[in-house]
Amino acid sequence: MLIYSKHYFLFASWLPCFAFADVMSLSGLQWSLQNQNGSIVVPGSVPSQVHLDLEKAGVITEPLIGINEFTERWVLNDNWTYTADLTPLTQNITSEQALLVFYGIDTIANITFAGEPLAWVANQFRQYVFDISHILNSSATTDNRNLSIALESAHTYGLNITSRPDAQPPFQYDGIRRYIRKAQSDFGWDWGPAFVPSGVFKPAYLVTLPTTPQNNSTQSPGPASHPLLVSTGSSPIFLEESSLEILKQGQSTQPTLAPDENAPWIVNVTLYVRSSVPITQPSILIEFPELGTKSGDLPVEGLGDTTSGDAKVANAYFSIPEGVPERWNPHSLGNPKLYNATITFSFVRGSSNSSTNATTPGVEGTRESVSYTVRTGFRTIQLVQTPYSDADVRERGITPGDQWHFNVNGKAFYSSGTSVIPFDPFYARITSDKVRWILESAVLSGQNMIRVWGGGIYQPSDELTGGYDFYSACDELGLLAWSELIFADALYPIDDYLLQEIEPEVRQNVRSVKRHPCNVQWAGGNEIEGIVNAASAILLDGKHYKDQFQTLFGEFLHDIVYSEQSSVPYTDCSTTNGVLSLDPYVLRYTNTTPGLIYGNSERYNYDASQAFNYDTYPVSRFVNEFGYPSMPSFYSWEEVLTSPSDFNFNSMVVVSRDHNPPGFSLTFPNPSAPIGQTEMISAVELWLPAPSLLSNTNHTFAQWCYSTQIFQSLNMMSEIAWYRRGAGLGENNLGALVWQMNDVWQGPTWIAVEYSGRWKALNYGMSKIFCTLAVYPFWTPANESLEVWVMSDRWEDVKNISVEMTWFDWKGNEVNKTIKTADVGPLNGTIVWSAQGLQKEILPKGKHAGDVWLSIELTGEVSGKAITNEQVFTPVSLAHVTLLDPQVNVTYTSDLTFTVSAHGGVAPWTWLDHPVGTVGYFVDAQTNVPTNGFYLIPGRDRTVRFIQNQALSKVQDPHPSQFVVRSLWDNTHE
C-alpha cells in the first residue's frame, strides 16, 4: 500500500491487508519510455513529456538551447510509449474498486492495462477516469499489470485528418492544429517555438475504494484539503469533479443582466460522484466557518446509481444574506477577501432497504460523510455591453454606441493588465513558484487583470490536479483573470467528432474555474471574429465560414458555458464588435454605423515612425491587445547561446528565434525573421542613439538588447496613457491590456518579464503608467501642442494633487520650474498644464529643442497613502540629442542597496542589471515603488534596493559588485 503525501510516497507493506480507500500517485512508479521502433528506451516519468525525459536520459540536450527547436524536430515526428508496472500499487488490493485518474494526457494516445484496451484519447484538455477493477480481478493479470500509454505524433495525426483543400497554413506546422484539441501554440506562434510535445503532462493517480463492509474502518478526523483526497480510509466515495459557484439571487435565470447587488448570495455546489457501493439518502452541507454560517443538510434528489457508468451529479445550494460576507475586490480597489468553504457529502451506505440504525463507519446502513475545504470569495462581475443612453451622450459627452467594460461589485473600473501565454513550452516542468512570480510581477507593475490567452492552455487551480497553481494565486493576489476557451486565429471546422470532444472539455474546465472570484469572463477564443468577418467579405465561400463560426462560438460554446455557470459573462471572441442583443445572444459582426463605437479593439503597428502618433491609436471603449517586440536581455541570451559568435543582433541563432512575422512553413530559420529584426532596429535608430560597432561586441549586443527594451517601454507607456486618458473622453475607455506578460523561451518577443523571471524595462514602465494616479505629457508634433494630464483609476475624487514640472539641460542644470495643483474625478483625467508652440510657449526662453528635457513629478494621496509618479518629456528624439558623459558612479551596501550618482551630465534611462542566476526587481529605497530605467541627474542621486526572489534564484547571495549599471551613453561609448 502507498500512503499519499503530496507527490511523495511511503511504501507500507507491513500494514494489514484491509481494504481501504486510497489515492496513489503514478509518479512513484518505474516508468520506461521508448520510441516506435524500439531503438530508444530510456527511463520515463509522470507527469512529464517526451522531450523532458529524453533530456534527462542524455539523448537530447535542453530543447531551448541554440537551434534545438530545429535539430530536435525528429522527436515530435516519432511515436512514443510510456510503460509502467502497476504491481507496487495493486499488490495489496483485495476487493477495492480501482480507478485510474488522468488529469491531462498530451494528446493522441492508446491506453492499455494488462494488455486490455482502456481507451483511445485525443484531447489534451480533458480529465479521464478509467475503472480497471474488472481487469485487476481477472486471474489473467497476475503476471502482467503493465500500464501502457502509446502516444501518436500529433503532427502525423494531424496530417492524416487534414488532407483537404480548405486547410489554411497557420504559423509553422501545416493547417492541422484546428483539428486537434491541443495547445494551439505547441505548433508554433510568432513569439515561440514549435516543439509539439507529448506525454502524461499532468498528475495521474490510482484511486481505490472499498467494496465490502469494513470492520476496522475509520473516518477522516476533519475535512480533506482537496476534493480528490476524500477517497481515504473507509470512504467508498470518489469525487470525479466538484464545483462551487457564488452568485446573486436571480443570476442563474438571467445571467446577462446586471445582478441585484442587494439580493442574497446564492452558494451553489455541484459534485460528480462515483462510489464503490450503493448509497442512499444523499445530502450536502455547505459551511463557512469564518462567517459562522452553514446550510444544514440539503437533500440531493435523483442522484441515481453511483456504482456504474459515468459520475452522477449531486447539486445543492443555499443563500447567505447580503452584507454578511465581506466582498472580494481586485487589489487595486480593495481587499481580495477569501473564505474557507467546507463541503460535506453525507449518505447512507447500502441499498434503500438497508437499516439506518448502524453507527460503525464502513458498515452497511451507517450514515457516513466525506468533506473537503476550498477557498472562494464573494463578488459580482458584469461585462456591460448595452448601448449608451441619450442622456450619456448629451450630458457626459459620450460618443454614441455600445458600452464595453467590466463592473466589479456593481461598479465600473479601469482594467489595467497584460495577457499570459503558456509559461513554458513543456507544461510538465512549470512550477507554482514560477507562475506566482509572474502574477506578483503583474501586481507590482500596477496591473489588476491578467488575460489567459486562448491559444495556449487552460490554466489550473491547484498543484494536485494541475501540476501548479494559477487561479488560486490570482484569488489571493487580487488579480482578475480574463479566461478564454482554447481556440485561436483559425477558422474552426464544425465536425461532429470535434464537437463531441469539445463539449466535455469546456464543461470540465468551466466547472474547475467557477469557484474563483478572480475570474471575470469566458471568451470563446482569440481574434477569430475579425478573421471570419474578413473571410465572409472576401472569400467566395465566406458565408460558409461565418455560419460555422456562428454555430460554434455564437451558439454551441455560448450555451455550454451558460449551462455550467451564471456568474460571469461569455463573449464569442477576445476582440469583438460586441452584440446586437444579449438575450437572445445575437452578435453584431459588421453591422455597424460609422462614427459610433462598438466592442473592443487592438493595435499592432510596426512602423516605428508612427509609434507615438496618436492618430494611429484606436479610439476604443477597451483595448485588449497592443504591443511591440523587443530583445531579451544579454543575460537571457547567455542561457541559450553556445558560441561567442552567436552574441550578435543578426547572428543566425538569434535571428532563428525571431518568429515575427511567422514564416507559415517549416523552413529554418524563419524566412520572415529579417522583417522582425528590422522593425526593432529601425525603432532604436529612430528614437534612441543607436549602439555603434564598438570593439567589445558583447557590449554592443547588450546595448542593442537594452535599447530595444527601452523603446518598447516608451511605446507601450505612450499607448497606455492615451487609453487611460480616454476614460474621461467620448470613448469612455475603461481597459488597456498589453500584449504580453510572460515569455515561453529566450527570444525576441512582446513580453514584459523574460523566461527566467527577469523584468524587462516594460514592466517597470507599466508600474509608472498603471499607477493609480499617473501623470503623462501628451505631445502632438503636427501642431506643437503639449498637454500634461493627471489620470486616476480611483472610485472617489482625488484632490490636491501636486505636479512639479522642471526643465533641465543635458548637463543637469535646472532651467526653470512650474508647480501646478489639480483635482481629478473618479475614473477620469484632467489637464494640469497645456501650451502650444515649442519656441513660443513650451521651451524655456533661449533654449532649443535639443538642449533641454522636462521632468514631471506627481505627488498625491489616496486613502491615506502617499502616491508618487514621474515621467519625462523630450522635445526631440533622443537620437538627435548630444549627450554628455554622465560619469556614473555606484556605491552599494551588503543588503543590495545601490546609490547611483552622475557627475558629468544627465544619464537618460539609467538601468541596473542584476547578475545572471538571480531573479528579482529594484525598488526606490524610500518609496518601495519598483524603479529602474530613470533619468539620473547630477546632484540628484538615486538609491534603489534589489528585492530578490530566493525561490527562483539559482544564485542565492550575489555580490553587489556583480550588478551592472548602463545608460544610453553606453550605446556609443565603452
Coordinates of N, CA and C in Angstrom, one line a residue, residues 550-730:
Q550 N -20.6 31.1 -36.3 CA -21.8 31.4 -35.6 C -22.3 30.1 -34.8
T551 N -22.2 29.0 -35.5 CA -22.7 27.7 -34.8 C -21.8 27.4 -33.6
L552 N -20.5 27.5 -33.8 CA -19.6 27.1 -32.7 C -19.5 28.2 -31.6
F553 N -19.2 29.4 -32.0 CA -18.9 30.5 -31.0 C -20.2 31.3 -30.6
G554 N -21.1 31.4 -31.5 CA -22.3 32.1 -31.2 C -23.4 31.3 -30.5
E555 N -23.3 30.0 -30.6 CA -24.4 29.2 -30.1 C -23.8 28.0 -29.2
F556 N -23.0 27.1 -29.8 CA -22.6 25.9 -29.1 C -21.9 26.2 -27.8
L557 N -20.8 27.0 -27.9 CA -20.0 27.3 -26.8 C -20.7 28.2 -25.8
H558 N -21.4 29.2 -26.3 CA -22.2 30.1 -25.5 C -23.2 29.3 -24.6
D559 N -23.9 28.3 -25.2 CA -24.9 27.5 -24.5 C -24.2 26.7 -23.4
I560 N -23.1 26.1 -23.8 CA -22.4 25.2 -22.8 C -21.9 26.0 -21.6
V561 N -21.3 27.2 -21.9 CA -20.7 28.0 -20.7 C -21.8 28.4 -19.8
Y562 N -23.0 28.9 -20.4 CA -24.0 29.3 -19.5 C -24.8 28.2 -18.9
S563 N -24.8 27.0 -19.4 CA -25.4 25.9 -18.7 C -24.6 25.4 -17.5
E564 N -23.3 25.8 -17.5 CA -22.4 25.4 -16.4 C -22.3 26.4 -15.3
Q565 N -22.5 27.7 -15.7 CA -22.3 28.8 -14.7 C -23.1 30.0 -15.2
S566 N -23.4 30.9 -14.2 CA -24.1 32.1 -14.5 C -23.5 33.3 -13.9
S567 N -22.4 33.2 -13.3 CA -21.8 34.4 -12.5 C -20.9 35.2 -13.3
V568 N -20.4 34.8 -14.4 CA -19.5 35.6 -15.3 C -20.0 35.5 -16.7
P569 N -19.7 36.5 -17.5 CA -20.2 36.6 -18.9 C -19.5 35.7 -19.8
Y570 N -20.1 35.4 -21.0 CA -19.5 34.8 -22.1 C -19.5 35.8 -23.3
T571 N -18.3 35.8 -24.0 CA -18.2 36.6 -25.2 C -17.7 35.7 -26.3
D572 N -18.0 35.9 -27.5 CA -17.7 35.0 -28.6 C -16.2 35.0 -28.9
C573 N -15.5 36.1 -28.6 CA -14.1 36.3 -29.0 C -13.4 37.3 -28.2
S574 N -12.1 37.2 -28.1 CA -11.3 38.2 -27.3 C -11.5 39.6 -27.9
T575 N -11.4 39.7 -29.2 CA -11.6 41.0 -29.9 C -12.9 40.9 -30.7
T576 N -13.8 41.8 -30.4 CA -15.2 41.7 -30.9 C -15.8 43.0 -31.1
N577 N -16.8 43.0 -32.1 CA -17.6 44.2 -32.3 C -18.8 44.2 -31.3
G578 N -18.9 43.2 -30.5 CA -19.9 43.2 -29.5 C -21.2 42.5 -30.0
V579 N -22.3 42.9 -29.4 CA -23.6 42.2 -29.7 C -24.7 43.2 -30.1
L580 N -25.7 42.7 -30.8 CA -26.9 43.4 -31.1 C -27.9 43.1 -29.9
S581 N -27.7 42.0 -29.3 CA -28.6 41.6 -28.2 C -27.9 40.5 -27.4
L582 N -28.1 40.6 -26.1 CA -27.5 39.6 -25.1 C -28.5 38.5 -24.9
D583 N -29.8 38.8 -24.9 CA -30.8 37.7 -24.7 C -32.0 38.0 -25.6
P584 N -32.1 37.3 -26.7 CA -31.2 36.2 -27.2 C -29.8 36.8 -27.6
Y585 N -28.8 35.9 -27.6 CA -27.5 36.3 -27.9 C -27.3 36.4 -29.4
V586 N -27.2 37.7 -29.9 CA -27.0 38.0 -31.3 C -25.8 38.8 -31.5
L587 N -24.8 38.3 -32.2 CA -23.6 39.0 -32.4 C -23.7 40.1 -33.5
R588 N -23.0 41.2 -33.3 CA -23.1 42.4 -34.2 C -22.3 42.1 -35.5
Y589 N -21.2 41.4 -35.4 CA -20.4 41.2 -36.6 C -20.0 42.6 -37.2
T590 N -20.4 42.8 -38.5 CA -20.1 44.0 -39.2 C -21.3 45.0 -39.3
N591 N -22.3 44.7 -38.5 CA -23.5 45.5 -38.5 C -23.3 46.8 -37.7
T592 N -22.5 47.7 -38.3 CA -22.0 48.9 -37.5 C -22.4 50.1 -38.3
T593 N -22.4 51.3 -37.5 CA -22.7 52.6 -38.1 C -21.5 53.4 -38.0
P594 N -21.0 54.0 -39.1 CA -19.8 54.9 -39.0 C -20.0 56.0 -37.9
G595 N -18.9 56.2 -37.2 CA -19.0 57.3 -36.2 C -19.3 56.8 -34.8
L596 N -19.9 55.6 -34.7 CA -20.3 55.0 -33.4 C -19.2 54.0 -33.0
I597 N -19.1 53.8 -31.7 CA -18.0 52.9 -31.2 C -18.7 51.6 -30.6
Y598 N -18.1 50.5 -31.0 CA -18.6 49.2 -30.6 C -17.5 48.3 -30.1
G599 N -17.9 47.4 -29.2 CA -17.0 46.3 -28.7 C -15.6 46.8 -28.2
N600 N -14.6 46.0 -28.5 CA -13.2 46.4 -28.1 C -12.3 46.3 -29.3
S601 N -11.0 46.5 -29.1 CA -10.1 46.6 -30.2 C -8.7 46.3 -29.8
E602 N -7.8 46.2 -30.8 CA -6.4 46.0 -30.6 C -5.6 46.9 -31.6
R603 N -4.3 47.0 -31.3 CA -3.4 47.8 -32.2 C -2.0 47.1 -32.3
Y604 N -1.6 46.8 -33.5 CA -0.2 46.4 -33.8 C 0.2 47.2 -35.0
N605 N 1.2 48.1 -34.8 CA 1.7 48.9 -35.9 C 3.2 48.9 -35.7
Y606 N 3.9 48.2 -36.6 CA 5.4 48.0 -36.5 C 6.2 49.0 -37.4
D607 N 5.5 50.1 -37.8 CA 6.1 51.2 -38.4 C 6.5 52.1 -37.2
A608 N 7.8 52.0 -36.8 CA 8.2 52.7 -35.6 C 8.1 54.3 -35.7
S609 N 8.0 54.8 -36.9 CA 7.9 56.2 -37.1 C 6.5 56.7 -36.6
Q610 N 5.6 55.7 -36.5 CA 4.2 56.0 -36.0 C 4.0 55.6 -34.6
A611 N 5.0 55.3 -33.9 CA 4.9 54.7 -32.5 C 4.2 55.7 -31.6
F612 N 4.5 57.0 -31.8 CA 3.9 58.0 -30.8 C 2.9 58.9 -31.5
N613 N 2.4 58.5 -32.6 CA 1.4 59.2 -33.4 C 0.0 58.8 -32.9
Y614 N -0.6 59.7 -32.1 CA -1.9 59.4 -31.5 C -3.0 59.1 -32.5
D615 N -2.8 59.6 -33.7 CA -3.8 59.4 -34.8 C -3.9 57.9 -35.2
T616 N -2.8 57.2 -34.9 CA -2.8 55.8 -35.2 C -3.3 54.9 -34.1
Y617 N -3.6 55.5 -32.9 CA -4.1 54.7 -31.8 C -5.6 54.6 -31.9
P618 N -6.2 53.4 -31.6 CA -7.6 53.2 -31.6 C -8.3 54.1 -30.6
V619 N -9.4 54.7 -31.0 CA -10.3 55.4 -30.1 C -11.4 54.3 -29.8
S620 N -11.3 53.7 -28.6 CA -12.0 52.5 -28.3 C -12.5 52.5 -26.9
R621 N -13.5 51.7 -26.6 CA -14.0 51.5 -25.3 C -13.0 50.7 -24.4
F622 N -12.3 49.8 -25.1 CA -11.4 48.9 -24.3 C -10.4 48.3 -25.4
V623 N -9.1 48.4 -25.0 CA -8.1 47.9 -26.0 C -7.5 46.6 -25.3
N624 N -7.7 45.5 -25.9 CA -7.4 44.2 -25.2 C -6.1 43.6 -25.7
E625 N -5.5 44.2 -26.8 CA -4.2 43.7 -27.2 C -3.5 44.9 -27.9
F626 N -2.2 45.1 -27.5 CA -1.3 46.1 -28.2 C 0.1 45.8 -27.7
G627 N 1.0 45.9 -28.6 CA 2.4 45.6 -28.2 C 3.4 45.9 -29.3
Y628 N 4.7 45.8 -28.9 CA 5.8 45.9 -29.8 C 6.9 45.0 -29.3
P629 N 7.6 44.2 -30.1 CA 8.6 43.3 -29.6 C 9.9 43.9 -29.2
S630 N 10.6 43.3 -28.4 CA 12.0 43.7 -28.0 C 12.8 42.4 -27.8
M631 N 14.1 42.7 -27.7 CA 15.0 41.6 -27.4 C 15.0 41.2 -25.9
P632 N 15.3 40.0 -25.6 CA 15.6 39.7 -24.2 C 16.9 40.3 -23.8
S633 N 17.2 40.3 -22.5 CA 18.5 40.8 -22.0 C 19.7 40.0 -22.5
F634 N 20.8 40.5 -22.4 CA 22.1 39.8 -22.7 C 22.1 38.6 -21.7
Y635 N 21.7 38.7 -20.5 CA 21.8 37.6 -19.5 C 20.9 36.4 -20.0
S636 N 19.7 36.7 -20.5 CA 18.9 35.7 -21.0 C 19.5 35.0 -22.2
W637 N 20.1 35.8 -23.1 CA 20.8 35.1 -24.2 C 21.9 34.2 -23.7
E638 N 22.6 34.5 -22.6 CA 23.6 33.7 -22.1 C 23.1 32.3 -21.7
E639 N 21.8 32.2 -21.5 CA 21.2 30.9 -21.1 C 21.1 29.9 -22.3
V640 N 21.1 30.5 -23.5 CA 20.8 29.6 -24.7 C 21.9 29.7 -25.8
L641 N 22.7 30.7 -25.8 CA 23.7 30.8 -26.9 C 25.0 30.1 -26.5
T642 N 25.6 29.4 -27.4 CA 26.7 28.5 -27.0 C 28.0 28.9 -27.6
S643 N 28.0 29.8 -28.6 CA 29.2 30.2 -29.2 C 29.4 31.7 -29.1
P644 N 30.6 32.2 -29.0 CA 30.8 33.7 -28.9 C 30.3 34.4 -30.1
S645 N 30.3 33.8 -31.3 CA 29.8 34.4 -32.5 C 28.3 34.6 -32.5
D646 N 27.6 33.8 -31.6 CA 26.2 33.9 -31.6 C 25.7 35.3 -31.0
F647 N 26.6 35.9 -30.2 CA 26.2 37.1 -29.4 C 26.2 38.3 -30.3
N648 N 25.3 38.3 -31.3 CA 25.3 39.4 -32.3 C 23.8 39.5 -32.7
F649 N 23.4 40.7 -32.9 CA 21.9 41.0 -33.1 C 21.4 40.2 -34.3
N650 N 22.3 40.0 -35.3 CA 21.8 39.4 -36.6 C 22.6 38.0 -36.8
S651 N 23.0 37.4 -35.7 CA 23.6 36.1 -35.9 C 22.5 35.1 -36.3
M652 N 22.9 34.0 -36.9 CA 21.9 33.0 -37.3 C 21.1 32.5 -36.2
V653 N 21.7 32.2 -35.0 CA 20.9 31.7 -33.9 C 19.9 32.7 -33.4
V654 N 20.4 33.9 -33.2 CA 19.5 35.0 -32.7 C 18.3 35.2 -33.7
V655 N 18.6 35.3 -35.0 CA 17.6 35.5 -36.0 C 16.6 34.3 -36.1
S656 N 17.1 33.1 -35.9 CA 16.3 31.9 -36.0 C 15.2 31.9 -34.9
R657 N 15.4 32.7 -33.8 CA 14.5 32.7 -32.7 C 13.5 33.8 -32.9
D658 N 13.6 34.6 -33.9 CA 12.6 35.7 -34.2 C 11.6 35.1 -35.2
H659 N 10.4 34.9 -34.6 CA 9.3 34.3 -35.4 C 8.3 35.3 -35.8
N660 N 8.7 36.6 -35.8 CA 7.8 37.6 -36.2 C 8.3 38.3 -37.4
P661 N 7.5 38.4 -38.5 CA 6.2 37.7 -38.7 C 6.5 36.2 -38.9
P662 N 5.4 35.4 -38.7 CA 5.6 33.9 -38.9 C 5.9 33.6 -40.3
G663 N 6.6 32.5 -40.5 CA 7.0 32.1 -41.9 C 6.0 31.2 -42.5
F664 N 5.0 30.7 -41.8 CA 3.9 29.9 -42.3 C 4.5 28.6 -43.0
S665 N 5.6 28.1 -42.5 CA 6.2 26.9 -43.0 C 7.2 26.4 -42.0
L666 N 7.8 25.2 -42.3 CA 8.8 24.7 -41.5 C 10.2 25.1 -41.9
T667 N 10.3 26.0 -42.9 CA 11.6 26.5 -43.3 C 12.4 27.0 -42.1
F668 N 13.7 26.6 -42.0 CA 14.5 27.1 -40.9 C 15.8 27.8 -41.5
P669 N 16.2 28.9 -40.9 CA 15.4 29.7 -40.0 C 14.2 30.4 -40.6
N670 N 13.4 31.0 -39.8 CA 12.2 31.7 -40.3 C 12.5 32.7 -41.4
P671 N 12.1 32.4 -42.6 CA 12.5 33.3 -43.7 C 11.9 34.8 -43.6
S672 N 10.9 35.0 -42.7 CA 10.4 36.3 -42.4 C 11.1 37.0 -41.3
A673 N 12.0 36.4 -40.6 CA 12.7 36.9 -39.5 C 13.4 38.3 -39.7
P674 N 14.0 38.5 -40.9 CA 14.6 39.8 -41.1 C 13.7 41.0 -41.0
I675 N 12.4 40.7 -41.3 CA 11.4 41.8 -41.2 C 11.3 42.2 -39.7
G676 N 11.1 41.2 -38.8 CA 11.0 41.5 -37.4 C 12.3 42.1 -36.8
Q677 N 13.4 41.6 -37.3 CA 14.7 42.2 -36.8 C 14.8 43.7 -37.2
T678 N 14.4 44.0 -38.4 CA 14.5 45.3 -38.9 C 13.5 46.3 -38.2
E679 N 12.4 45.7 -37.8 CA 11.4 46.6 -37.0 C 12.0 47.0 -35.7
M680 N 12.7 46.1 -35.1 CA 13.4 46.5 -33.8 C 14.5 47.5 -34.0
I681 N 15.3 47.2 -35.0 CA 16.5 48.1 -35.3 C 16.0 49.5 -35.7
S682 N 15.0 49.6 -36.6 CA 14.5 50.9 -37.0 C 14.0 51.7 -35.9
A683 N 13.3 51.0 -34.9 CA 12.7 51.7 -33.8 C 13.8 52.3 -32.9
V684 N 14.9 51.6 -32.7 CA 16.0 52.2 -31.9 C 16.7 53.3 -32.7
E685 N 16.9 53.1 -34.0 CA 17.6 54.1 -34.8 C 16.8 55.4 -34.9
L686 N 15.5 55.3 -34.8 CA 14.6 56.5 -34.9 C 14.5 57.3 -33.6
W687 N 14.6 56.6 -32.5 CA 14.2 57.2 -31.2 C 15.3 57.2 -30.2
L688 N 16.4 56.6 -30.4 CA 17.5 56.5 -29.4 C 18.8 56.6 -30.1
P689 N 19.9 56.9 -29.4 CA 21.2 56.8 -30.0 C 21.5 55.3 -30.3
A690 N 21.7 54.9 -31.5 CA 21.9 53.5 -31.9 C 23.2 53.1 -31.4
P691 N 23.3 51.9 -30.8 CA 24.6 51.3 -30.4 C 25.5 51.2 -31.6
S692 N 26.7 51.7 -31.5 CA 27.6 51.6 -32.7 C 28.5 50.4 -32.5
L693 N 29.2 50.0 -33.6 CA 30.1 48.8 -33.5 C 31.3 49.1 -32.8
L694 N 31.3 48.9 -31.5 CA 32.4 49.1 -30.6 C 33.3 47.9 -30.6
S695 N 34.5 48.0 -30.1 CA 35.4 46.9 -30.1 C 34.9 45.7 -29.3
N696 N 34.2 46.0 -28.3 CA 33.6 44.9 -27.4 C 32.2 44.5 -28.0
T697 N 32.2 43.4 -28.8 CA 31.0 43.0 -29.4 C 29.9 42.6 -28.4
N698 N 30.3 42.0 -27.3 CA 29.3 41.7 -26.3 C 28.6 42.9 -25.7
H699 N 29.4 44.0 -25.5 CA 28.9 45.2 -25.1 C 27.9 45.8 -26.1
T700 N 28.3 45.7 -27.3 CA 27.4 46.3 -28.4 C 26.1 45.5 -28.4
F701 N 26.2 44.2 -28.3 CA 24.9 43.3 -28.4 C 24.1 43.6 -27.1
A702 N 24.7 43.7 -26.0 CA 24.0 44.0 -24.7 C 23.2 45.3 -24.8
Q703 N 23.9 46.4 -25.4 CA 23.3 47.7 -25.5 C 22.1 47.7 -26.5
W704 N 22.3 46.9 -27.6 CA 21.2 46.7 -28.5 C 19.9 46.1 -27.9
C705 N 20.2 45.0 -27.1 CA 19.1 44.4 -26.4 C 18.4 45.4 -25.5
Y706 N 19.2 46.1 -24.7 CA 18.7 47.1 -23.7 C 17.9 48.1 -24.5
S707 N 18.4 48.6 -25.6 CA 17.8 49.7 -26.3 C 16.4 49.3 -26.9
T708 N 16.3 48.1 -27.4 CA 15.0 47.7 -27.9 C 14.0 47.6 -26.8
Q709 N 14.5 47.3 -25.6 CA 13.5 47.2 -24.4 C 13.1 48.7 -24.0
I710 N 14.0 49.6 -24.1 CA 13.7 51.0 -23.7 C 12.6 51.5 -24.7
F711 N 12.8 51.3 -26.0 CA 11.8 51.7 -27.0 C 10.5 51.0 -26.7
Q712 N 10.5 49.8 -26.5 CA 9.3 49.0 -26.2 C 8.5 49.7 -25.0
S713 N 9.2 50.0 -24.0 CA 8.6 50.6 -22.8 C 8.0 51.9 -23.1
L714 N 8.8 52.8 -23.8 CA 8.3 54.1 -24.2 C 7.1 54.0 -25.0
N715 N 7.1 53.1 -26.0 CA 5.9 52.9 -26.9 C 4.7 52.5 -26.1
M716 N 4.8 51.5 -25.2 CA 3.7 51.0 -24.5 C 3.2 52.0 -23.5
M717 N 4.1 52.7 -22.8 CA 3.6 53.8 -21.9 C 2.8 54.8 -22.6
S718 N 3.2 55.2 -23.8 CA 2.5 56.2 -24.6 C 1.1 55.7 -24.9
E719 N 1.0 54.4 -25.3 CA -0.3 53.9 -25.7 C -1.2 53.8 -24.4
I720 N -0.7 53.2 -23.3 CA -1.5 53.1 -22.1 C -2.0 54.4 -21.7
A721 N -1.1 55.4 -21.7 CA -1.5 56.8 -21.3 C -2.7 57.3 -22.1
W722 N -2.6 57.1 -23.4 CA -3.6 57.5 -24.3 C -4.9 56.8 -24.0
Y723 N -4.9 55.5 -23.8 CA -6.1 54.8 -23.5 C -6.7 55.2 -22.1
R724 N -5.8 55.4 -21.1 CA -6.3 55.9 -19.8 C -6.9 57.3 -19.9
R725 N -6.3 58.1 -20.7 CA -6.8 59.5 -20.9 C -8.2 59.4 -21.5
G726 N -8.5 58.4 -22.3 CA -9.8 58.2 -22.9 C -10.9 57.9 -21.9
A727 N -10.6 57.5 -20.7 CA -11.7 57.2 -19.7 C -12.6 58.4 -19.5
G728 N -12.0 59.6 -19.6 CA -12.8 60.8 -19.3 C -13.2 61.5 -20.6
L729 N -13.0 60.9 -21.8 CA -13.4 61.5 -23.0 C -14.6 60.7 -23.7
G730 N -14.9 61.0 -24.9 CA -16.1 60.4 -25.5 C -16.1 58.9 -25.6

